[in-house]
């Protein structure tokens, strides 16, 4: 069999095997700042720097974000390779009063928010910003990306 024919038949073979096993493919398109609810377990994830972060508390969901429920997309099962570190309760938005710069804080790490567009991309709440006098006690990370490339991932979920 020629290599070209083998390459053309390979996707059909995968579809046959997965359908025979009762599995289906689900295409998930990730967009920075959006939320994804896994309907199989009720968990809500936030897309941050290309990974889904489990939002571990309703206080974070309702306090750190503005109108977050308007940006929730539903899925049934999320591939583990899409999941990053969770978004725990120790987070916030801080304004360095010395520079006027606003940062997203995750524990002791901070990410500079370079513009209102970046702020709004992540659906942050303006009311959640607190003032700090300097950022010397935090570990800086890169600025928040605003045009992070959406990725397409396939996960296979049992239908039985």
mmCIF file of C-alpha atoms in Angstrom:
data_model
loop_
_atom_site.group_PDB
_atom_site.id
_atom_site.type_symbol
_atom_site.label_atom_id
_atom_site.label_comp_id
_atom_site.label_asym_id
_atom_site.label_seq_id
_atom_site.Cartn_x
_atom_site.Cartn_y
_atom_site.Cartn_z
ATOM 1 C CA UNK A 1 0.000 0.000 0.000
ATOM 2 C CA UNK A 2 1.385 3.409 -0.916
ATOM 3 C CA UNK A 3 2.249 5.833 1.881
ATOM 4 C CA UNK A 4 -0.238 8.433 0.582
ATOM 5 C CA UNK A 5 -3.094 5.955 0.790
ATOM 6 C CA UNK A 6 -2.053 4.908 4.316
ATOM 7 C CA UNK A 7 -2.057 8.551 5.432
ATOM 8 C CA UNK A 8 -5.546 9.062 3.974
ATOM 9 C CA UNK A 9 -6.934 5.953 5.661
ATOM 10 C CA UNK A 10 -5.458 6.641 9.115
ATOM 11 C CA UNK A 11 -8.092 9.215 10.235
ATOM 12 C CA UNK A 12 -10.870 6.834 9.147
ATOM 13 C CA UNK A 13 -9.298 4.066 11.200
ATOM 14 C CA UNK A 14 -9.225 6.292 14.309
ATOM 15 C CA UNK A 15 -12.874 7.276 13.822
ATOM 16 C CA UNK A 16 -13.846 3.608 13.444
ATOM 17 C CA UNK A 17 -11.909 2.512 16.558
ATOM 18 C CA UNK A 18 -13.205 5.359 18.750
ATOM 19 C CA UNK A 19 -16.823 4.930 17.625
ATOM 20 C CA UNK A 20 -16.588 1.149 18.164
ATOM 21 C CA UNK A 21 -15.413 1.801 21.727
ATOM 22 C CA UNK A 22 -18.268 4.245 22.358
ATOM 23 C CA UNK A 23 -16.034 7.312 22.436
ATOM 24 C CA UNK A 24 -16.657 10.641 20.753
ATOM 25 C CA UNK A 25 -14.381 13.503 19.887
ATOM 26 C CA UNK A 26 -15.020 16.965 21.273
ATOM 27 C CA UNK A 27 -13.285 19.969 19.792
ATOM 28 C CA UNK A 28 -12.576 22.651 22.392
ATOM 29 C CA UNK A 29 -11.473 26.088 21.263
ATOM 30 C CA UNK A 30 -9.761 27.999 24.063
ATOM 31 C CA UNK A 31 -9.870 31.776 24.288
ATOM 32 C CA UNK A 32 -7.862 33.686 26.866
ATOM 33 C CA UNK A 33 -9.998 34.997 29.689
ATOM 34 C CA UNK A 34 -13.063 32.908 28.944
ATOM 35 C CA UNK A 35 -14.577 30.363 31.305
ATOM 36 C CA UNK A 36 -15.356 26.732 30.574
ATOM 37 C CA UNK A 37 -17.760 24.655 32.654
ATOM 38 C CA UNK A 38 -17.197 20.929 32.610
ATOM 39 C CA UNK A 39 -20.783 19.683 32.788
ATOM 40 C CA UNK A 40 -19.582 16.182 33.723
ATOM 41 C CA UNK A 41 -18.381 17.417 37.150
ATOM 42 C CA UNK A 42 -19.646 21.021 37.500
ATOM 43 C CA UNK A 43 -16.165 22.565 37.734
ATOM 44 C CA UNK A 44 -15.545 25.974 36.185
ATOM 45 C CA UNK A 45 -12.187 26.683 34.545
ATOM 46 C CA UNK A 46 -10.685 30.021 33.495
ATOM 47 C CA UNK A 47 -8.378 30.169 30.467
ATOM 48 C CA UNK A 48 -5.160 31.863 31.578
ATOM 49 C CA UNK A 49 -1.939 31.756 29.529
ATOM 50 C CA UNK A 50 -3.148 28.891 27.367
ATOM 51 C CA UNK A 51 -4.226 26.579 30.202
ATOM 52 C CA UNK A 52 -7.514 26.002 31.976
ATOM 53 C CA UNK A 53 -7.341 26.939 35.667
ATOM 54 C CA UNK A 54 -9.959 25.497 37.993
ATOM 55 C CA UNK A 55 -11.645 28.403 39.789
ATOM 56 C CA UNK A 56 -11.760 26.836 43.241
ATOM 57 C CA UNK A 57 -14.140 29.240 44.973
ATOM 58 C CA UNK A 58 -17.333 31.069 44.132
ATOM 59 C CA UNK A 59 -15.865 34.110 45.926
ATOM 60 C CA UNK A 60 -13.122 34.304 43.297
ATOM 61 C CA UNK A 61 -15.580 33.761 40.451
ATOM 62 C CA UNK A 62 -17.890 36.527 41.675
ATOM 63 C CA UNK A 63 -15.266 38.882 43.146
ATOM 64 C CA UNK A 64 -12.232 38.887 40.872
ATOM 65 C CA UNK A 65 -14.216 38.849 37.641
ATOM 66 C CA UNK A 66 -16.892 41.118 36.203
ATOM 67 C CA UNK A 67 -19.962 39.445 34.686
ATOM 68 C CA UNK A 68 -18.070 36.168 34.502
ATOM 69 C CA UNK A 69 -21.238 34.151 33.951
ATOM 70 C CA UNK A 70 -21.640 35.878 30.554
ATOM 71 C CA UNK A 71 -18.434 34.228 29.355
ATOM 72 C CA UNK A 72 -18.986 30.600 30.403
ATOM 73 C CA UNK A 73 -18.891 27.974 27.671
ATOM 74 C CA UNK A 74 -20.100 24.443 28.362
ATOM 75 C CA UNK A 75 -18.244 21.263 27.589
ATOM 76 C CA UNK A 76 -18.568 17.664 28.683
ATOM 77 C CA UNK A 77 -15.186 16.484 29.898
ATOM 78 C CA UNK A 78 -11.875 18.315 29.620
ATOM 79 C CA UNK A 79 -8.646 16.671 28.596
ATOM 80 C CA UNK A 80 -6.093 16.706 31.470
ATOM 81 C CA UNK A 81 -3.411 18.118 29.159
ATOM 82 C CA UNK A 82 -5.419 21.375 29.007
ATOM 83 C CA UNK A 83 -5.484 21.871 32.773
ATOM 84 C CA UNK A 84 -2.937 24.063 34.552
ATOM 85 C CA UNK A 85 -2.489 25.117 38.169
ATOM 86 C CA UNK A 86 -5.799 26.021 39.823
ATOM 87 C CA UNK A 87 -6.874 29.556 40.597
ATOM 88 C CA UNK A 88 -6.977 29.398 44.383
ATOM 89 C CA UNK A 89 -8.531 31.929 46.766
ATOM 90 C CA UNK A 90 -5.162 33.710 47.286
ATOM 91 C CA UNK A 91 -5.362 36.054 44.288
ATOM 92 C CA UNK A 92 -6.297 39.596 43.444
ATOM 93 C CA UNK A 93 -5.708 42.748 41.465
ATOM 94 C CA UNK A 94 -3.232 45.250 42.858
ATOM 95 C CA UNK A 95 -2.369 48.816 41.906
ATOM 96 C CA UNK A 96 1.161 49.948 42.736
ATOM 97 C CA UNK A 97 0.510 53.517 43.906
ATOM 98 C CA UNK A 98 4.162 54.408 43.224
ATOM 99 C CA UNK A 99 3.899 53.632 39.491
ATOM 100 C CA UNK A 100 0.172 53.465 38.782
ATOM 101 C CA UNK A 101 0.623 50.006 37.265
ATOM 102 C CA UNK A 102 -2.027 47.355 37.849
ATOM 103 C CA UNK A 103 -1.129 43.682 38.277
ATOM 104 C CA UNK A 104 -2.968 40.381 38.497
ATOM 105 C CA UNK A 105 -1.699 38.556 41.585
ATOM 106 C CA UNK A 106 -1.686 34.769 42.000
ATOM 107 C CA UNK A 107 -0.310 33.990 45.446
ATOM 108 C CA UNK A 108 3.089 35.742 45.437
ATOM 109 C CA UNK A 109 3.350 36.047 41.632
ATOM 110 C CA UNK A 110 2.234 39.131 39.708
ATOM 111 C CA UNK A 111 1.494 39.711 36.023
ATOM 112 C CA UNK A 112 1.482 43.253 34.693
ATOM 113 C CA UNK A 113 -1.756 44.256 32.970
ATOM 114 C CA UNK A 114 -0.525 46.478 30.147
ATOM 115 C CA UNK A 115 -3.820 47.994 28.985
ATOM 116 C CA UNK A 116 -7.561 48.273 29.501
ATOM 117 C CA UNK A 117 -7.933 45.857 26.588
ATOM 118 C CA UNK A 118 -5.862 43.245 28.427
ATOM 119 C CA UNK A 119 -7.821 43.899 31.641
ATOM 120 C CA UNK A 120 -11.126 43.398 29.834
ATOM 121 C CA UNK A 121 -9.891 40.339 27.895
ATOM 122 C CA UNK A 122 -9.596 38.514 31.217
ATOM 123 C CA UNK A 123 -12.959 39.841 32.449
ATOM 124 C CA UNK A 124 -11.464 41.329 35.612
ATOM 125 C CA UNK A 125 -13.573 43.520 37.864
ATOM 126 C CA UNK A 126 -12.407 47.137 38.234
ATOM 127 C CA UNK A 127 -13.901 47.074 41.740
ATOM 128 C CA UNK A 128 -11.496 44.277 42.766
ATOM 129 C CA UNK A 129 -8.358 46.466 42.532
ATOM 130 C CA UNK A 130 -6.616 47.239 45.822
ATOM 131 C CA UNK A 131 -3.766 49.711 46.325
ATOM 132 C CA UNK A 132 -0.313 48.625 47.470
ATOM 133 C CA UNK A 133 2.777 50.692 48.205
ATOM 134 C CA UNK A 134 5.372 48.984 45.985
ATOM 135 C CA UNK A 135 5.652 45.475 44.580
ATOM 136 C CA UNK A 136 9.058 44.472 45.956
ATOM 137 C CA UNK A 137 7.614 41.586 47.967
ATOM 138 C CA UNK A 138 6.112 39.922 44.858
ATOM 139 C CA UNK A 139 7.724 37.798 42.160
ATOM 140 C CA UNK A 140 7.071 39.336 38.724
ATOM 141 C CA UNK A 141 5.998 37.168 35.803
ATOM 142 C CA UNK A 142 5.423 38.268 32.228
ATOM 143 C CA UNK A 143 2.631 40.644 31.281
ATOM 144 C CA UNK A 144 -0.769 39.180 30.509
ATOM 145 C CA UNK A 145 -1.006 38.236 26.840
ATOM 146 C CA UNK A 146 -3.981 39.762 25.049
ATOM 147 C CA UNK A 147 -3.651 38.014 21.708
ATOM 148 C CA UNK A 148 -2.745 34.537 22.920
ATOM 149 C CA UNK A 149 -3.397 32.110 20.074
ATOM 150 C CA UNK A 150 -6.468 29.972 20.630
ATOM 151 C CA UNK A 151 -5.677 26.298 20.567
ATOM 152 C CA UNK A 152 -7.640 23.333 19.372
ATOM 153 C CA UNK A 153 -7.461 20.179 21.421
ATOM 154 C CA UNK A 154 -9.262 16.910 21.104
ATOM 155 C CA UNK A 155 -10.494 14.932 24.048
ATOM 156 C CA UNK A 156 -12.281 11.648 23.868
ATOM 157 C CA UNK A 157 -15.177 11.128 26.230
ATOM 158 C CA UNK A 158 -17.195 7.967 26.869
ATOM 159 C CA UNK A 159 -20.793 8.186 25.640
ATOM 160 C CA UNK A 160 -22.039 5.138 27.505
#
